[in-house]
Short mmCIF file of C-alpha atoms in Angstrom, two decimals:
data_model
loop_
_atom_site.label_atom_id
_atom_site.label_comp_id
_atom_site.label_asym_id
_atom_site.label_seq_id
_atom_site.Cartn_x
_atom_site.Cartn_y
_atom_site.Cartn_z
CA MET L 33 -57.18 23.26 -17.47
CA THR L 34 -58.84 21.30 -14.67
CA GLY L 35 -57.64 23.21 -11.61
CA PRO L 36 -56.42 26.63 -10.46
CA ARG L 37 -52.84 27.68 -10.98
CA LYS L 38 -50.68 27.87 -7.87
CA PRO L 39 -46.97 28.48 -8.49
CA SER L 40 -44.43 26.03 -7.15
CA LEU L 41 -41.69 28.65 -7.16
CA TYR L 42 -40.88 30.33 -3.86
CA ARG L 43 -38.61 33.36 -3.91
CA THR L 44 -35.68 34.54 -1.85
CA HIS L 45 -34.26 37.12 -4.24
CA ASP L 46 -34.92 39.00 -7.47
CA VAL L 47 -32.68 36.84 -9.67
CA GLN L 48 -35.39 34.19 -9.80
CA THR L 49 -37.99 34.20 -12.56
CA ALA L 50 -40.54 36.98 -12.24
CA VAL L 51 -44.20 36.40 -11.41
CA PRO L 52 -46.28 36.32 -14.61
CA ALA L 53 -48.82 39.09 -15.04
CA ARG L 54 -52.34 37.88 -14.23
CA ASP L 55 -53.63 38.68 -17.68
CA LYS L 56 -50.89 36.50 -19.20
CA ILE L 57 -51.46 33.30 -17.19
CA ASP L 58 -54.35 31.84 -19.20
CA GLY L 59 -52.46 32.46 -22.43
CA LEU L 60 -49.34 30.75 -21.09
CA ILE L 61 -51.36 27.73 -19.96
CA GLU L 62 -53.04 27.52 -23.37
CA ALA L 63 -49.61 27.69 -24.99
CA VAL L 64 -48.44 24.77 -22.81
CA ASP L 65 -51.46 22.76 -24.01
CA SER L 66 -50.61 23.59 -27.62
CA VAL L 67 -46.95 22.56 -27.34
CA SER L 68 -47.94 19.40 -25.44
CA ALA L 69 -50.17 18.44 -28.38
CA GLN L 70 -47.27 19.02 -30.78
CA LEU L 71 -45.01 16.84 -28.63
CA GLN L 72 -47.46 13.99 -29.08
CA ALA L 73 -46.70 14.16 -32.81
CA GLU L 74 -43.00 15.11 -32.55
CA PRO L 75 -41.65 13.61 -29.33
CA TYR L 76 -38.00 13.77 -30.44
CA ASN L 77 -38.01 17.47 -31.35
CA PRO L 78 -35.70 19.22 -28.84
CA THR L 79 -37.02 22.64 -29.85
CA LEU L 80 -40.52 21.70 -28.67
CA TRP L 81 -39.21 20.44 -25.32
CA THR L 82 -37.31 23.74 -25.00
CA GLU L 83 -40.41 25.74 -25.84
CA ARG L 84 -42.53 24.02 -23.21
CA ALA L 85 -39.73 24.34 -20.65
CA ASP L 86 -39.70 28.08 -21.27
CA LEU L 87 -43.48 28.28 -20.75
CA TYR L 88 -43.25 26.27 -17.51
CA LEU L 89 -40.53 28.62 -16.30
CA GLN L 90 -42.66 31.68 -17.04
CA LEU L 91 -45.53 30.08 -15.11
CA ASN L 92 -43.25 29.57 -12.10
CA TYR L 93 -43.09 25.79 -12.39
CA PRO L 94 -39.27 25.55 -12.52
CA GLU L 95 -39.20 21.84 -11.63
CA LEU L 96 -41.23 21.08 -14.77
CA ALA L 97 -38.95 23.35 -16.78
CA VAL L 98 -35.92 21.41 -15.51
CA GLY L 99 -37.45 18.15 -16.73
CA ASP L 100 -38.30 19.39 -20.21
CA ALA L 101 -35.05 21.31 -20.70
CA TYR L 102 -33.07 18.25 -19.62
CA LYS L 103 -34.91 16.12 -22.19
CA ALA L 104 -34.08 18.75 -24.81
CA LYS L 105 -30.43 18.45 -23.72
CA LEU L 106 -30.54 14.68 -24.16
CA LEU L 107 -31.96 15.04 -27.66
CA PHE L 108 -29.41 17.68 -28.63
CA GLU L 109 -26.63 15.36 -27.44
CA ARG L 110 -28.00 12.57 -29.64
CA SER L 111 -27.35 14.74 -32.69
CA ALA L 112 -23.87 16.09 -32.02
CA PRO L 113 -22.73 18.31 -34.94
CA SER L 114 -20.10 17.18 -37.42
CA SER L 115 -16.90 19.16 -37.41
CA TYR L 116 -16.93 22.35 -39.45
CA ASP L 117 -15.33 21.79 -42.87
CA GLY L 118 -15.67 25.34 -44.17
CA ASP L 119 -18.94 24.82 -46.01
CA ASP L 120 -21.33 27.78 -45.60
CA ILE L 121 -24.35 25.50 -45.15
CA ASN L 122 -22.60 23.57 -42.40
CA LEU L 123 -21.61 26.82 -40.72
CA LYS L 124 -25.20 28.04 -40.75
CA THR L 125 -26.37 24.70 -39.37
CA LEU L 126 -23.76 24.84 -36.63
CA ASN L 127 -24.75 28.39 -35.70
CA LYS L 128 -28.45 27.47 -35.57
CA ASP L 129 -27.64 24.40 -33.49
CA GLU L 130 -25.62 26.51 -31.05
CA GLU L 131 -28.43 29.05 -30.80
CA ASP L 132 -31.00 26.33 -30.03
CA ARG L 133 -28.77 24.60 -27.50
CA THR L 134 -27.87 27.84 -25.79
CA ARG L 135 -31.54 28.66 -25.31
CA ALA L 136 -32.34 25.21 -23.91
CA TYR L 137 -29.34 25.24 -21.58
CA ALA L 138 -30.04 28.78 -20.41
CA ILE L 139 -33.59 27.72 -19.47
CA LEU L 140 -32.25 24.63 -17.69
CA GLY L 141 -29.75 26.73 -15.74
CA GLN L 142 -32.34 29.32 -14.73
CA ALA L 143 -34.84 26.63 -13.74
CA LEU L 144 -32.24 24.92 -11.54
CA TYR L 145 -31.50 28.27 -9.95
CA ASP L 146 -35.20 28.89 -9.32
CA CYS L 147 -35.46 25.45 -7.65
CA HIS L 148 -32.60 26.47 -5.35
CA CYS L 149 -30.43 23.74 -6.88
CA HIS L 150 -27.48 26.11 -6.79
CA TRP L 151 -24.80 23.44 -6.50
CA GLU L 152 -26.13 21.46 -9.45
CA CYS L 153 -26.57 24.70 -11.37
CA PHE L 154 -22.90 25.51 -10.79
CA GLU L 155 -21.80 22.01 -11.83
CA PHE L 156 -23.99 22.20 -14.93
CA TRP L 157 -22.49 25.49 -16.11
CA LEU L 158 -18.97 24.45 -15.15
CA GLY L 159 -19.27 21.37 -17.34
CA LEU L 160 -20.13 23.56 -20.34
CA THR L 161 -17.19 25.95 -20.04
CA GLN L 162 -15.04 23.68 -22.24
CA GLU L 163 -17.58 23.34 -25.07
CA ARG L 164 -15.15 24.03 -27.94
CA ALA L 165 -17.78 23.45 -30.64
CA TYR L 166 -20.01 26.13 -29.11
CA PRO L 167 -17.96 29.21 -28.14
CA GLN L 168 -21.06 31.34 -27.41
CA LEU L 169 -22.38 28.69 -25.03
CA SER L 170 -18.95 28.27 -23.43
CA ARG L 171 -18.70 31.99 -22.72
CA LEU L 172 -22.18 32.05 -21.17
CA ALA L 173 -21.33 29.01 -19.04
CA PHE L 174 -18.12 30.62 -17.77
CA THR L 175 -20.00 33.76 -16.71
CA LYS L 176 -22.76 31.79 -14.98
CA ALA L 177 -20.36 29.44 -13.14
CA ASN L 178 -18.31 32.34 -11.78
CA ALA L 179 -21.43 34.15 -10.56
CA LEU L 180 -22.49 31.07 -8.56
CA LYS L 181 -19.19 30.59 -6.72
CA GLN L 182 -19.87 33.33 -4.18
CA LEU L 183 -23.41 32.13 -3.49
CA LEU L 184 -22.20 28.58 -2.85
CA ALA L 185 -19.52 29.83 -0.47
CA GLN L 186 -22.19 31.75 1.47
CA LYS L 187 -24.45 28.71 1.65
CA LYS L 188 -21.62 26.51 2.88
CA GLN L 189 -20.75 28.99 5.61
CA ALA L 190 -24.39 29.32 6.67
CA ALA L 191 -24.84 25.51 6.81
CA ALA L 192 -21.65 24.76 8.76
CA PRO L 193 -23.08 25.29 12.31
CA TYR L 194 -25.78 22.63 11.75
CA GLY L 195 -23.24 19.77 11.73
CA GLY L 196 -24.54 16.26 11.08
CA SER L 197 -23.00 13.39 9.12
CA ALA L 198 -21.01 14.02 5.96
CA GLN L 199 -24.01 12.91 3.85
CA GLN L 200 -26.39 15.20 5.72
CA GLN L 201 -24.04 18.14 5.26
CA ARG L 202 -23.78 17.33 1.57
CA ASP L 203 -27.56 17.16 1.17
CA ARG L 204 -27.98 20.45 3.02
CA LEU L 205 -25.80 22.19 0.46
CA ARG L 206 -27.01 20.39 -2.65
CA ASP L 207 -30.75 19.86 -2.18
CA GLY L 208 -33.12 22.25 -3.85
CA SER L 209 -36.82 22.56 -3.11
CA VAL L 210 -40.09 23.80 -4.56
CA ALA L 211 -43.54 24.38 -3.13
CA THR L 212 -45.80 21.34 -3.57
CA VAL L 213 -48.85 22.09 -5.71
CA HIS L 214 -51.61 20.45 -7.69
CA TYR L 215 -50.74 21.42 -11.26
CA PRO L 216 -53.42 23.03 -13.44
CA TRP L 217 -53.20 20.13 -15.89
CA MET L 218 -53.95 17.44 -13.31
CA GLU L 219 -57.16 15.52 -13.77
CA LYS L 220 -59.72 15.95 -10.98
CA ARG L 221 -59.43 12.28 -10.04
CA HIS L 222 -55.72 12.79 -9.33
CA ARG L 223 -56.34 15.57 -6.80
CA SER L 224 -58.45 13.58 -4.32
CA ARG L 225 -59.25 10.03 -3.23
CA SER L 226 -62.14 8.52 -5.16
CA ALA L 227 -64.96 6.33 -3.85
CA SER L 228 -63.44 3.40 -5.76
CA ILE L 229 -60.12 3.83 -3.94
CA ILE L 230 -61.91 3.87 -0.56
CA GLN L 231 -63.82 0.74 -1.56
CA ARG L 232 -60.61 -1.01 -2.67
CA VAL L 233 -58.84 -0.20 0.62
CA ASN L 234 -61.81 -1.51 2.58
CA GLU L 235 -61.72 -4.76 0.61
CA GLU L 236 -58.03 -5.09 1.48
CA LEU L 237 -58.77 -4.42 5.16
CA LYS L 238 -61.42 -7.15 5.16
CA CYS L 239 -58.76 -9.63 4.06
CA ASN L 240 -56.31 -8.65 6.82
CA VAL L 241 -56.59 -9.88 10.43
CA GLN L 242 -59.69 -11.94 11.16
CA PRO L 243 -62.28 -11.01 12.13
CA PRO L 244 -61.76 -7.71 10.24
CA SER L 245 -60.78 -4.89 12.60
CA CYS L 246 -60.61 -1.70 10.52
CA ARG L 247 -62.39 0.25 7.82
CA LEU L 248 -61.63 3.49 5.96
CA GLY L 249 -64.06 6.43 6.01
CA LYS L 250 -64.45 10.18 6.39
CA SER L 251 -62.39 11.40 9.35
CA THR L 252 -63.99 12.87 12.48
CA LEU L 253 -61.35 15.63 12.56
CA ALA L 254 -62.08 19.22 11.57
CA PRO L 255 -63.63 19.42 8.11
CA VAL L 256 -60.72 19.31 5.69
CA GLU L 257 -61.29 18.32 2.07
CA ASP L 258 -60.49 14.67 1.41
CA MET L 259 -59.64 13.98 5.08
CA LEU L 260 -60.04 10.23 5.53
CA GLY L 261 -59.48 8.16 8.65
CA VAL L 262 -59.37 4.57 9.88
CA PHE L 263 -62.20 3.33 12.13
CA ALA L 264 -62.79 0.27 14.30
CA ALA L 265 -64.94 -2.24 12.42
CA ARG L 266 -65.71 -4.02 15.70
CA ARG L 267 -64.88 -3.65 19.39
CA LEU L 268 -61.11 -3.89 19.83
CA ARG L 269 -59.43 -5.04 23.03
CA LYS L 270 -56.35 -3.47 24.60
CA GLY L 271 -53.18 -5.22 23.40
CA GLU L 272 -54.89 -6.82 20.41
CA CYS L 273 -53.09 -6.88 17.04
CA ILE L 274 -55.59 -5.08 14.82
CA LEU L 275 -53.65 -4.87 11.53
CA ILE L 276 -50.63 -6.40 9.79
CA ASP L 277 -49.13 -4.01 7.26
CA ARG L 278 -46.86 -5.63 4.65
CA THR L 279 -45.38 -3.51 1.92
CA THR L 280 -44.08 -4.04 -1.59
CA THR L 281 -42.64 -0.54 -1.65
CA SER L 282 -39.70 -0.32 0.67
CA ALA L 283 -36.01 0.44 0.26
CA VAL L 284 -33.11 -0.59 2.46
CA SER L 285 -29.58 0.77 2.44
CA VAL L 286 -28.04 -2.65 3.23
CA PRO L 287 -29.86 -5.63 1.65
CA PRO L 288 -29.11 -8.80 3.67
CA ALA L 289 -26.00 -10.64 2.49
CA SER L 290 -27.62 -13.98 3.28
CA VAL L 291 -30.61 -15.59 1.58
CA HIS L 292 -33.59 -13.30 2.22
CA CYS L 293 -37.10 -12.45 1.12
CA GLU L 294 -36.96 -10.17 -1.90
CA ASN L 295 -40.14 -8.43 -0.80
CA CYS L 296 -39.89 -7.84 2.96
CA TYR L 297 -36.17 -8.70 3.46
CA GLU L 298 -36.86 -11.31 6.17
CA ALA L 299 -33.89 -13.61 6.81
CA PRO L 300 -33.03 -16.38 7.37
CA LEU L 301 -35.77 -18.14 5.44
CA THR L 302 -37.05 -21.25 7.19
CA ALA L 303 -39.27 -22.35 4.30
CA PRO L 304 -38.27 -20.30 1.23
CA VAL L 305 -40.77 -19.88 -1.58
CA SER L 306 -39.35 -19.63 -5.10
CA VAL L 307 -40.52 -18.34 -8.47
CA SER L 308 -40.10 -19.89 -11.90
CA CYS L 309 -38.66 -16.84 -13.65
CA CYS L 310 -35.46 -16.34 -11.62
CA ASP L 311 -33.66 -17.32 -8.43
CA ALA L 312 -35.46 -14.79 -6.18
CA LEU L 313 -36.81 -16.22 -2.91
CA PHE L 314 -39.63 -15.16 -0.62
CA CYS L 315 -40.53 -15.84 3.00
CA SER L 316 -44.11 -16.82 2.16
CA GLU L 317 -46.58 -17.32 -0.64
CA ALA L 318 -48.19 -14.01 0.41
CA CYS L 319 -44.96 -12.07 -0.19
CA ARG L 320 -44.31 -13.95 -3.45
CA ASP L 321 -47.81 -13.34 -4.81
CA THR L 322 -47.73 -9.69 -3.80
CA ALA L 323 -44.38 -9.16 -5.54
CA LEU L 324 -45.53 -10.94 -8.70
CA LYS L 325 -48.69 -8.83 -8.85
CA THR L 326 -46.81 -5.56 -8.46
CA TYR L 327 -43.13 -5.00 -9.26
CA HIS L 328 -41.24 -8.29 -9.66
CA ARG L 329 -41.91 -9.08 -13.31
CA THR L 330 -40.54 -5.67 -14.30
CA LEU L 331 -37.46 -5.85 -12.08
CA CYS L 332 -36.77 -9.56 -12.67
CA ARG L 333 -33.07 -10.10 -13.55
CA GLN L 334 -32.48 -6.34 -13.69
CA ASP L 335 -29.21 -5.03 -12.25
CA PHE L 336 -29.72 -1.82 -10.30
CA SER L 337 -26.50 -2.03 -8.30
CA TRP L 338 -25.59 1.42 -9.67
CA LEU L 339 -28.60 2.74 -7.74
CA SER L 340 -28.12 0.83 -4.49
CA ALA L 341 -24.34 1.29 -4.08
CA PRO L 342 -24.49 4.97 -2.98
CA ALA L 343 -26.91 4.08 -0.16
CA ALA L 344 -24.81 1.26 1.31
CA PRO L 345 -23.16 3.23 4.18
CA LEU L 346 -26.29 5.10 5.27
CA ARG L 347 -27.67 4.96 8.81
CA GLU L 348 -30.00 7.93 8.29
CA ASN L 349 -32.47 9.33 5.80
CA ALA L 350 -30.42 10.85 3.00
CA SER L 351 -30.57 11.57 -0.72
CA PRO L 352 -29.41 8.13 -2.03
CA MET L 353 -32.53 6.57 -0.46
CA ARG L 354 -34.92 8.67 -2.54
CA PRO L 355 -34.40 6.98 -5.94
CA LEU L 356 -34.29 3.56 -4.28
CA LEU L 357 -37.79 4.13 -2.96
CA MET L 358 -38.92 5.50 -6.33
CA LEU L 359 -37.57 2.39 -8.07
CA ARG L 360 -40.26 0.07 -6.76
CA PHE L 361 -43.04 2.58 -7.40
CA LEU L 362 -41.88 3.17 -10.97
CA ALA L 363 -41.54 -0.60 -11.48
CA MET L 364 -45.10 -1.11 -10.20
CA CYS L 365 -46.40 1.48 -12.65
CA VAL L 366 -44.44 0.10 -15.61
CA SER L 367 -45.75 -3.39 -14.78
CA ARG L 368 -49.29 -2.13 -15.36
CA GLY L 369 -48.30 -0.69 -18.75
CA VAL L 370 -47.05 2.71 -19.89
CA ASP L 371 -50.51 3.51 -21.23
CA GLN L 372 -51.88 3.36 -17.65
CA HIS L 373 -51.52 6.60 -15.70
CA PRO L 374 -49.22 6.11 -12.66
CA LEU L 375 -51.41 8.33 -10.46
CA ASP L 376 -54.23 5.81 -10.99
CA HIS L 377 -52.20 3.01 -9.40
CA PRO L 378 -54.10 1.98 -6.25
CA LEU L 379 -50.97 2.18 -4.07
CA ILE L 380 -50.31 5.73 -5.29
CA ALA L 381 -53.90 6.99 -5.62
CA ARG L 382 -54.46 6.42 -1.88
CA LEU L 383 -51.56 8.74 -0.98
CA GLN L 384 -51.96 12.49 -0.65
CA PRO L 385 -49.27 15.16 -0.85
CA LEU L 386 -49.23 18.23 1.39
CA ALA L 387 -50.15 20.43 -1.57
CA ASP L 388 -51.22 24.04 -2.10
CA VAL L 389 -50.35 25.12 1.47
CA GLY L 390 -46.82 26.41 0.92
CA HIS L 391 -45.15 23.13 1.89
CA LEU L 392 -41.68 22.58 0.40
CA ASP L 393 -40.46 19.26 -0.96
CA VAL L 394 -36.95 18.34 -2.05
CA PHE L 395 -36.14 18.71 -5.73
CA THR L 396 -32.82 18.05 -7.45
CA LEU L 397 -31.79 17.52 -11.05
CA GLY L 398 -30.05 14.25 -10.16
CA GLU L 399 -32.65 12.51 -8.02
CA SER L 400 -35.82 14.11 -9.37
CA VAL L 401 -35.09 14.03 -13.11
CA VAL L 402 -31.89 12.31 -14.23
CA THR L 403 -32.15 9.16 -12.11
CA PRO L 404 -35.88 8.52 -12.71
CA ILE L 405 -35.25 8.89 -16.45
CA ARG L 406 -32.39 6.40 -16.25
CA ILE L 407 -34.56 3.98 -14.24
CA LEU L 408 -37.40 4.23 -16.75
CA GLN L 409 -35.07 3.78 -19.70
CA GLN L 410 -33.56 0.66 -18.10
CA LEU L 411 -37.11 -0.65 -17.65
CA GLY L 412 -37.73 -0.19 -21.36
CA VAL L 413 -39.73 3.05 -21.24
CA ASP L 414 -39.23 5.69 -23.92
CA VAL L 415 -39.32 8.84 -21.77
CA PHE L 416 -39.96 11.03 -24.82
CA THR L 417 -43.12 9.23 -25.94
CA ALA L 418 -44.43 7.92 -22.59
CA HIS L 419 -46.10 11.18 -21.52
CA ASN L 420 -47.76 9.45 -18.55
CA PHE L 421 -44.27 9.41 -17.01
CA SER L 422 -43.56 13.13 -17.42
CA THR L 423 -41.68 15.18 -14.85
CA GLN L 424 -45.04 16.48 -13.63
CA VAL L 425 -46.18 12.93 -12.85
CA VAL L 426 -42.88 11.65 -11.45
CA HIS L 427 -42.47 14.68 -9.17
CA THR L 428 -46.09 14.38 -8.02
CA ILE L 429 -45.40 10.75 -7.08
CA TRP L 430 -42.34 11.84 -5.11
CA CYS L 431 -44.32 14.52 -3.23
CA ARG L 432 -46.82 11.84 -2.19
CA LEU L 433 -44.05 9.50 -1.09
CA ALA L 434 -42.29 12.25 0.85
CA ASN L 435 -45.49 13.08 2.75
CA ASN L 436 -46.33 9.46 3.61
CA LYS L 437 -43.11 7.48 3.98
CA ALA L 438 -41.73 6.23 7.27
CA GLY L 439 -38.03 5.70 7.86
CA SER L 440 -36.02 4.06 10.62
CA TYR L 441 -32.67 2.42 11.22
CA ASP L 442 -32.49 -1.37 11.43
CA PRO L 443 -29.28 -3.07 12.65
CA ARG L 444 -29.48 -5.68 9.90
CA LEU L 445 -30.93 -3.69 6.99
CA GLY L 446 -29.39 -0.28 7.56
CA PHE L 447 -31.77 2.62 6.94
CA VAL L 448 -35.25 1.42 5.92
CA ASP L 449 -37.50 3.79 3.98
CA GLU L 450 -40.98 2.50 3.22
CA ILE L 451 -44.59 3.21 2.47
CA THR L 452 -46.92 0.50 3.69
CA PRO L 453 -50.44 0.25 2.25
CA PHE L 454 -52.28 1.26 5.44
CA LEU L 455 -50.06 3.33 7.74
CA PRO L 456 -50.46 6.55 5.66
CA LEU L 457 -54.24 6.33 6.11
CA PHE L 458 -54.12 6.70 9.91
CA ASN L 459 -54.44 10.22 11.29
CA HIS L 460 -52.21 11.55 14.05
CA SER L 461 -53.32 12.15 17.62
CA CYS L 462 -51.35 13.43 20.59
CA GLU L 463 -53.25 10.82 22.62
CA PRO L 464 -53.21 7.80 20.25
CA ASN L 465 -55.30 4.70 20.81
CA VAL L 466 -53.00 2.40 18.78
CA GLU L 467 -49.27 2.02 18.26
CA TYR L 468 -47.38 0.28 15.51
CA GLN L 469 -44.27 -1.85 15.86
CA LYS L 470 -41.89 -2.94 13.13
CA GLU L 471 -40.80 -6.56 13.00
CA ASP L 472 -37.02 -6.64 13.45
CA GLY L 473 -35.20 -7.33 10.22
CA THR L 474 -38.24 -6.89 7.94
CA SER L 475 -40.31 -4.07 6.49
CA THR L 476 -43.56 -5.42 8.03
CA ILE L 477 -45.31 -3.49 10.81
CA ARG L 478 -48.14 -4.50 13.16
CA PHE L 479 -50.69 -2.29 14.88
CA PHE L 480 -51.73 -2.91 18.50
CA ALA L 481 -54.58 -1.33 20.48
CA LEU L 482 -53.33 0.79 23.42
CA ARG L 483 -56.75 0.62 25.07
CA ASP L 484 -60.20 -0.77 24.40
CA ILE L 485 -61.63 0.86 21.26
CA GLU L 486 -65.34 0.88 20.57
CA GLN L 487 -66.83 -0.10 17.21
CA GLY L 488 -67.09 2.96 14.96
CA GLU L 489 -64.45 4.92 16.91
CA GLU L 490 -61.71 6.55 14.82
CA ILE L 491 -58.31 4.97 15.28
CA PHE L 492 -55.30 7.27 15.73
CA ASP L 493 -51.59 6.60 15.91
CA SER L 494 -48.86 9.12 16.75
CA TYR L 495 -46.49 10.37 14.05
CA GLN L 496 -43.99 11.52 16.71
CA ASP L 497 -43.43 10.84 20.41
CA VAL L 498 -45.13 14.02 21.67
CA GLU L 499 -47.57 12.72 24.31
CA ASP L 500 -45.60 14.20 27.25
CA MET L 501 -45.14 17.66 25.69
CA PRO L 502 -47.27 20.74 26.35
CA ARG L 503 -49.53 21.82 23.49
CA GLU L 504 -47.24 24.61 22.20
CA GLU L 505 -44.29 22.24 21.88
CA ARG L 506 -46.45 19.61 20.21
CA ILE L 507 -47.67 22.13 17.64
CA GLU L 508 -44.11 23.14 16.83
CA ARG L 509 -42.93 19.53 16.55
CA MET L 510 -45.83 18.47 14.33
CA TRP L 511 -45.90 21.56 12.08
CA PRO L 512 -43.85 19.96 9.26
CA TRP L 513 -46.54 17.27 8.91
CA PHE L 514 -49.56 19.57 8.82
CA GLU L 515 -48.40 23.15 8.08
CA GLN L 516 -51.02 24.14 10.68
CA PRO L 517 -51.87 23.37 14.35
CA CYS L 518 -52.69 19.76 15.13
CA LEU L 519 -56.41 18.96 14.78
CA CYS L 520 -56.50 15.98 17.16
CA PRO L 521 -59.10 15.82 19.97
CA ARG L 522 -56.51 16.47 22.68
CA CYS L 523 -55.12 19.59 21.01
CA LYS L 524 -58.62 20.88 20.34
CA ARG L 525 -59.64 20.22 23.94
CA GLU L 526 -56.58 21.94 25.40
CA GLY L 527 -56.95 24.84 22.97
CA ASP L 528 -60.50 25.46 24.17
CA LEU L 529 -59.47 25.71 27.83
#
C-alpha cells in the first residue's frame, strides 16, 4: 500500500455497507493485493473477480466493486450452462454455477446501491427476475427489485420541483455518486504532479506564442500541496494574446455535417490537410500532427456512432457527453500501448482531481463501467488482462476530467465539452488578470491580458463570472470547485478587513 485509506462511500442510511473495523482494514487491503496477484495468473476466472469485488465492497470502495463484479458477470455469461439433462454431475455443476453467480450479482447489486445508482440497481435486478435457469437468483432479484420501487418513487417526487430539460431530469434520477479519493494502491507519482511533468508543460509553453509568455511553477496562493500556477514569463501588455490553447481532447454533441477538422472541428476548411491512412481532414498541419501523435491512429476508421448518437440533441452538459469525452482520452492511452499506465500520460498526469476532501463525482454502471469497457474492447483491449485499464484507473481518469473540463454551447457544434492542455493549470481569482475566449465553431481558446502583467506575476483567470458579487456570494458560488473558501488575493484581502 502506498497511501492511506480513505473510503469513497458516503452514507445516507443503514442499508449501505457497514464501515470496516479499524483492525480489519490492513487485512482486507492485503487480501486485495493477494487476489490481484492471482488475477494476473487467472484473468478469466470469474470467482476471483467476485472475490476482489467483495473485498472492495467491505473497504467501502463500491465503485471498484461494481467494476469487478460486472467483469465477473461478463465471464459468467460467456459460459452459459447447458440445459439440465437429469445427470447428477450436471445438476451439481448447475447448482455451483448458480451459487457463484448469485454471489457475484448480489455484490454487484449492493455496490450499485452503495453508489446511489438506485435506478440502475432496480433495472439490474428487474432483468434477472426471469432467469429460468437460476430460480434462486430469480427469487432474490424479484425481492430486490420490489424493495427498490418505493425508493425510486420517493426520489422522483423529491426531484420533480427542480425542473430542467428531460435529459437533466433523467440524469438527476439515474446518476449515482461516490466521494473522490486517492486509492491506497495508487503509486505516489499518480497522486501529485512530478518535476518532469512541470518541465514538459514549460517546454510546451515555450513553443506557444512568441516570444514565450507563460511558465508553470509553484502557486503564490495559500500553501496547498501540489498547488501549481501559471506565471508571466515576460512583461505582458493589456489586450495581448498570451496563449493559444488547442486541444486533442474535446467532445461535441453535433459534429459539423460539412467537411471539418477532425481535431478542432473548424469548418469550412480553406486549405484542408489530409492524412494517408484515411479520408480524415484537418485545418492545419499543427492539428494533423497533434492528432497523429495522440489519438488518431487508434480511432482511424473506427465507427463510434453508437456512442455519439445519444448526445446529438444536447444543448447542455448531460450524461451522454461523459463517454464521448472519455473516448479520446482512452484512445490516447491505448495509442501509447496497454503496457503504459494511463495515469502517466502527460495530458492526464497534469490534471488533478478534487480528492480526499469529501467531494462527490458522478458514478454510474453504464457510463463509468459498461461503456468504457465497450470502448476499450472495440479498440482491441482485453479488459481482463489489461490491468492498467482497471475500474480504479478509468474512474480516476474521469474524476480528473470532471474537475478540469470546461463546457459551453456552440450554435454550430452543439454542447462542447473539452479539456485543453493549459486552461486547467490556471488558478481562479475573483479579480482575474486574464480572460479566455473560445473561437466560434472550434474547440480552440485564446487567453488575453486584462491589464498589464509584470514578469513573474501569477496569472489568474475566473472560473465563474463572480467579480461583481460580495465575498459571501462568491464563496457560495465557487464552493463546488474548491470545497473550501476561495484563496484568491481579493478574497483574502476582503476576509482580513
